[in-house]
């Protein structure tokens, strides 16, 4: 039997403990926060149907058990790794008031860990300048700053490699982010992160 209370912290809810709440479960407390990145669509649907604290605790226990690499052994190393990655993402990738683990790079770090290969480049792109009132608009060139994270087959979980190959993709993940002064956006690789989330469910499912 998995103790629910330690796993509540792993959900990254950022709210009071469900076990001590007298109110029905707030759906947002289960689907908001960095846990959202590893939650499968079918799990999110189930979470939104929860109505009591007991249902929520049962859901949490099952959620983490499905991601335990060896449910027969005490403890769950996946939970520890998840929490460590969330902490690192919060520390590294915060954007204004948004916590780092909820940004695009935070999502990638939570799902895949730190990138083994990191590269930077600038790409010239056309930009439309409307100009001042009474002047003609102009097409100018601006430079996009790009950050690329690359994971080879040896850097990925076997389950993720299996999903990539079954989807007809090479056994690697390349993520490209557009870097702006106060915000970073994932511009390539979103579907790969969806597969990474599904790969978190392993032998414990």
mmCIF file of C-alpha atoms in Angstrom:
data_model
loop_
_atom_site.group_PDB
_atom_site.id
_atom_site.type_symbol
_atom_site.label_atom_id
_atom_site.label_comp_id
_atom_site.label_asym_id
_atom_site.label_seq_id
_atom_site.Cartn_x
_atom_site.Cartn_y
_atom_site.Cartn_z
ATOM 1 C CA UNK A 1 0.000 0.000 0.000
ATOM 2 C CA UNK A 2 1.414 3.383 -1.007
ATOM 3 C CA UNK A 3 1.142 6.142 1.556
ATOM 4 C CA UNK A 4 -0.800 8.979 -0.032
ATOM 5 C CA UNK A 5 0.573 11.860 2.010
ATOM 6 C CA UNK A 6 4.160 11.845 0.623
ATOM 7 C CA UNK A 7 2.726 11.586 -2.872
ATOM 8 C CA UNK A 8 0.585 14.669 -2.412
ATOM 9 C CA UNK A 9 3.764 16.742 -2.381
ATOM 10 C CA UNK A 10 4.879 15.033 -5.560
ATOM 11 C CA UNK A 11 1.778 16.222 -7.348
ATOM 12 C CA UNK A 12 3.101 19.761 -7.129
ATOM 13 C CA UNK A 13 -0.362 21.104 -6.361
ATOM 14 C CA UNK A 14 0.673 24.149 -4.405
ATOM 15 C CA UNK A 15 -2.418 23.977 -2.175
ATOM 16 C CA UNK A 16 -3.438 22.587 1.223
ATOM 17 C CA UNK A 17 -3.414 18.839 1.780
ATOM 18 C CA UNK A 18 -6.450 17.049 0.400
ATOM 19 C CA UNK A 19 -6.332 14.641 3.304
ATOM 20 C CA UNK A 20 -7.197 17.470 5.717
ATOM 21 C CA UNK A 21 -9.647 19.355 3.523
ATOM 22 C CA UNK A 22 -13.322 19.335 4.539
ATOM 23 C CA UNK A 23 -14.386 20.564 1.108
ATOM 24 C CA UNK A 24 -14.864 18.429 -2.032
ATOM 25 C CA UNK A 25 -11.728 18.028 -4.094
ATOM 26 C CA UNK A 26 -10.885 21.016 -6.275
ATOM 27 C CA UNK A 27 -10.230 19.650 -9.728
ATOM 28 C CA UNK A 28 -7.658 22.338 -10.437
ATOM 29 C CA UNK A 29 -5.508 21.144 -7.551
ATOM 30 C CA UNK A 30 -4.931 17.886 -9.421
ATOM 31 C CA UNK A 31 -4.492 19.211 -12.949
ATOM 32 C CA UNK A 32 -2.594 22.453 -12.327
ATOM 33 C CA UNK A 33 1.099 22.531 -11.514
ATOM 34 C CA UNK A 34 3.981 20.544 -13.020
ATOM 35 C CA UNK A 35 2.180 17.214 -12.554
ATOM 36 C CA UNK A 36 0.097 18.311 -15.533
ATOM 37 C CA UNK A 37 3.089 17.600 -17.800
ATOM 38 C CA UNK A 38 3.109 13.874 -16.979
ATOM 39 C CA UNK A 39 -0.654 13.425 -16.743
ATOM 40 C CA UNK A 40 -2.148 11.534 -19.675
ATOM 41 C CA UNK A 41 -5.395 12.800 -21.262
ATOM 42 C CA UNK A 42 -7.360 9.864 -19.886
ATOM 43 C CA UNK A 43 -5.980 10.527 -16.393
ATOM 44 C CA UNK A 44 -6.950 14.184 -16.625
ATOM 45 C CA UNK A 45 -10.506 13.195 -17.557
ATOM 46 C CA UNK A 46 -10.627 10.869 -14.559
ATOM 47 C CA UNK A 47 -9.231 13.584 -12.279
ATOM 48 C CA UNK A 48 -11.948 16.018 -13.359
ATOM 49 C CA UNK A 49 -14.602 13.505 -12.317
ATOM 50 C CA UNK A 50 -13.286 13.269 -8.739
ATOM 51 C CA UNK A 51 -15.703 14.524 -6.104
ATOM 52 C CA UNK A 52 -14.337 13.477 -2.692
ATOM 53 C CA UNK A 53 -11.021 13.538 -0.870
ATOM 54 C CA UNK A 54 -10.996 9.738 -0.670
ATOM 55 C CA UNK A 55 -11.385 9.501 -4.449
ATOM 56 C CA UNK A 56 -8.530 11.968 -4.856
ATOM 57 C CA UNK A 57 -6.181 9.998 -2.585
ATOM 58 C CA UNK A 58 -6.995 6.772 -4.433
ATOM 59 C CA UNK A 59 -6.319 8.540 -7.727
ATOM 60 C CA UNK A 60 -2.960 9.877 -6.477
ATOM 61 C CA UNK A 61 -1.841 6.474 -5.231
ATOM 62 C CA UNK A 62 -2.732 4.860 -8.549
ATOM 63 C CA UNK A 63 -1.185 7.741 -10.533
ATOM 64 C CA UNK A 64 2.256 7.289 -8.980
ATOM 65 C CA UNK A 65 2.035 3.499 -8.809
ATOM 66 C CA UNK A 66 1.674 3.399 -12.604
ATOM 67 C CA UNK A 67 4.995 5.239 -12.816
ATOM 68 C CA UNK A 68 6.885 3.163 -10.257
ATOM 69 C CA UNK A 69 9.628 1.186 -12.069
ATOM 70 C CA UNK A 70 9.379 -1.580 -9.447
ATOM 71 C CA UNK A 71 6.111 -1.455 -7.440
ATOM 72 C CA UNK A 72 7.181 -4.521 -5.451
ATOM 73 C CA UNK A 73 9.941 -2.541 -3.744
ATOM 74 C CA UNK A 74 9.370 0.157 -1.105
ATOM 75 C CA UNK A 75 9.646 3.747 -2.248
ATOM 76 C CA UNK A 76 9.198 5.147 -5.727
ATOM 77 C CA UNK A 77 12.326 6.522 -7.447
ATOM 78 C CA UNK A 78 10.178 8.152 -10.127
ATOM 79 C CA UNK A 79 8.611 10.467 -7.528
ATOM 80 C CA UNK A 80 12.047 11.492 -6.257
ATOM 81 C CA UNK A 81 13.329 12.193 -9.764
ATOM 82 C CA UNK A 82 10.172 14.137 -10.612
ATOM 83 C CA UNK A 83 10.484 16.336 -7.527
ATOM 84 C CA UNK A 84 14.190 16.969 -8.180
ATOM 85 C CA UNK A 85 13.463 18.031 -11.757
ATOM 86 C CA UNK A 86 10.613 20.302 -10.677
ATOM 87 C CA UNK A 87 12.883 21.973 -8.131
ATOM 88 C CA UNK A 88 15.623 22.442 -10.737
ATOM 89 C CA UNK A 89 13.170 23.840 -13.303
ATOM 90 C CA UNK A 90 11.750 26.303 -10.774
ATOM 91 C CA UNK A 91 15.261 27.482 -10.004
ATOM 92 C CA UNK A 92 16.461 27.766 -13.611
ATOM 93 C CA UNK A 93 13.544 28.775 -15.808
ATOM 94 C CA UNK A 94 11.241 31.123 -13.920
ATOM 95 C CA UNK A 95 9.670 33.805 -16.128
ATOM 96 C CA UNK A 96 8.349 36.740 -14.133
ATOM 97 C CA UNK A 97 5.626 35.433 -11.830
ATOM 98 C CA UNK A 98 5.428 32.075 -13.634
ATOM 99 C CA UNK A 99 7.274 29.286 -11.874
ATOM 100 C CA UNK A 100 10.010 27.675 -13.920
ATOM 101 C CA UNK A 101 8.489 24.193 -13.931
ATOM 102 C CA UNK A 102 5.411 25.580 -15.721
ATOM 103 C CA UNK A 103 7.354 27.103 -18.630
ATOM 104 C CA UNK A 104 8.129 25.306 -21.888
ATOM 105 C CA UNK A 105 11.719 24.598 -20.879
ATOM 106 C CA UNK A 106 10.495 23.528 -17.458
ATOM 107 C CA UNK A 107 8.148 21.041 -19.099
ATOM 108 C CA UNK A 108 11.027 19.591 -21.106
ATOM 109 C CA UNK A 109 13.265 19.316 -18.048
ATOM 110 C CA UNK A 110 10.537 17.630 -15.999
ATOM 111 C CA UNK A 111 9.857 15.065 -18.724
ATOM 112 C CA UNK A 112 13.347 14.385 -20.057
ATOM 113 C CA UNK A 113 15.889 15.679 -17.578
ATOM 114 C CA UNK A 114 18.729 18.065 -18.459
ATOM 115 C CA UNK A 115 19.690 18.076 -22.152
ATOM 116 C CA UNK A 116 22.900 16.121 -22.912
ATOM 117 C CA UNK A 117 23.569 18.473 -25.838
ATOM 118 C CA UNK A 118 22.671 22.149 -25.793
ATOM 119 C CA UNK A 119 23.307 24.548 -28.667
ATOM 120 C CA UNK A 120 22.442 28.130 -29.597
ATOM 121 C CA UNK A 121 21.890 29.825 -32.937
ATOM 122 C CA UNK A 122 20.358 32.904 -34.497
ATOM 123 C CA UNK A 123 17.989 32.739 -37.455
ATOM 124 C CA UNK A 124 17.093 35.768 -39.595
ATOM 125 C CA UNK A 125 13.355 36.060 -40.272
ATOM 126 C CA UNK A 126 11.276 38.719 -42.062
ATOM 127 C CA UNK A 127 9.281 41.063 -39.821
ATOM 128 C CA UNK A 128 6.635 43.591 -40.784
ATOM 129 C CA UNK A 129 7.114 47.113 -39.425
ATOM 130 C CA UNK A 130 3.899 49.187 -39.743
ATOM 131 C CA UNK A 131 5.922 52.383 -39.367
ATOM 132 C CA UNK A 132 4.699 55.659 -37.987
ATOM 133 C CA UNK A 133 1.492 57.345 -39.034
ATOM 134 C CA UNK A 134 1.817 58.702 -42.563
ATOM 135 C CA UNK A 135 4.714 56.448 -43.526
ATOM 136 C CA UNK A 136 4.741 53.259 -45.547
ATOM 137 C CA UNK A 137 5.057 49.921 -43.743
ATOM 138 C CA UNK A 138 8.305 48.118 -44.315
ATOM 139 C CA UNK A 139 9.530 44.558 -44.288
ATOM 140 C CA UNK A 140 12.573 44.256 -42.088
ATOM 141 C CA UNK A 141 14.729 41.381 -40.946
ATOM 142 C CA UNK A 142 15.081 40.438 -37.333
ATOM 143 C CA UNK A 143 17.051 37.663 -35.704
ATOM 144 C CA UNK A 144 15.482 34.908 -33.667
ATOM 145 C CA UNK A 145 17.574 33.472 -30.852
ATOM 146 C CA UNK A 146 17.130 29.705 -30.765
ATOM 147 C CA UNK A 147 18.116 27.171 -28.117
ATOM 148 C CA UNK A 148 18.234 23.506 -29.112
ATOM 149 C CA UNK A 149 18.086 20.532 -26.745
ATOM 150 C CA UNK A 150 19.156 17.184 -28.222
ATOM 151 C CA UNK A 151 18.689 13.742 -26.671
ATOM 152 C CA UNK A 152 20.088 10.632 -28.360
ATOM 153 C CA UNK A 153 18.727 7.115 -27.990
ATOM 154 C CA UNK A 154 21.066 6.367 -25.081
ATOM 155 C CA UNK A 155 19.702 9.415 -23.212
ATOM 156 C CA UNK A 156 16.072 8.276 -23.370
ATOM 157 C CA UNK A 157 14.043 5.758 -21.390
ATOM 158 C CA UNK A 158 13.616 2.433 -23.241
ATOM 159 C CA UNK A 159 9.848 2.917 -23.098
ATOM 160 C CA UNK A 160 10.176 6.285 -24.857
ATOM 161 C CA UNK A 161 12.485 4.829 -27.521
ATOM 162 C CA UNK A 162 9.867 2.142 -28.109
ATOM 163 C CA UNK A 163 7.101 4.734 -28.528
ATOM 164 C CA UNK A 164 9.200 6.843 -30.894
ATOM 165 C CA UNK A 165 9.968 3.883 -33.129
ATOM 166 C CA UNK A 166 6.379 2.654 -33.133
ATOM 167 C CA UNK A 167 5.336 6.155 -34.209
ATOM 168 C CA UNK A 168 7.761 5.980 -37.137
ATOM 169 C CA UNK A 169 10.197 8.480 -35.645
ATOM 170 C CA UNK A 170 13.971 8.253 -35.144
ATOM 171 C CA UNK A 171 15.109 7.276 -31.647
ATOM 172 C CA UNK A 172 16.087 10.791 -30.655
ATOM 173 C CA UNK A 173 14.443 13.965 -29.450
ATOM 174 C CA UNK A 174 15.302 17.446 -30.673
ATOM 175 C CA UNK A 175 13.564 20.412 -29.036
ATOM 176 C CA UNK A 176 13.914 23.964 -30.331
ATOM 177 C CA UNK A 177 13.030 26.978 -28.205
ATOM 178 C CA UNK A 178 12.736 30.601 -29.257
ATOM 179 C CA UNK A 179 14.471 32.714 -26.635
ATOM 180 C CA UNK A 180 13.111 36.192 -25.954
ATOM 181 C CA UNK A 181 14.168 38.582 -23.170
ATOM 182 C CA UNK A 182 11.348 37.622 -20.807
ATOM 183 C CA UNK A 183 9.823 34.524 -22.351
ATOM 184 C CA UNK A 184 10.872 31.271 -24.015
ATOM 185 C CA UNK A 185 8.615 29.341 -26.393
ATOM 186 C CA UNK A 186 8.889 25.784 -27.652
ATOM 187 C CA UNK A 187 8.673 26.022 -31.442
ATOM 188 C CA UNK A 188 9.535 22.440 -32.380
ATOM 189 C CA UNK A 189 9.108 19.149 -30.541
ATOM 190 C CA UNK A 190 5.782 19.473 -28.722
ATOM 191 C CA UNK A 191 4.496 16.108 -29.992
ATOM 192 C CA UNK A 192 7.712 14.469 -28.819
ATOM 193 C CA UNK A 193 7.051 15.721 -25.308
ATOM 194 C CA UNK A 194 3.546 14.229 -25.505
ATOM 195 C CA UNK A 195 5.190 10.866 -26.193
ATOM 196 C CA UNK A 196 7.612 11.459 -23.307
ATOM 197 C CA UNK A 197 4.649 11.957 -20.979
ATOM 198 C CA UNK A 198 3.089 8.686 -22.131
ATOM 199 C CA UNK A 199 6.420 6.936 -21.614
ATOM 200 C CA UNK A 200 6.323 7.761 -17.899
ATOM 201 C CA UNK A 201 3.780 4.987 -17.493
ATOM 202 C CA UNK A 202 5.874 1.834 -17.367
ATOM 203 C CA UNK A 203 5.876 -1.519 -15.648
ATOM 204 C CA UNK A 204 3.795 -0.221 -12.759
ATOM 205 C CA UNK A 205 0.717 0.441 -14.924
#
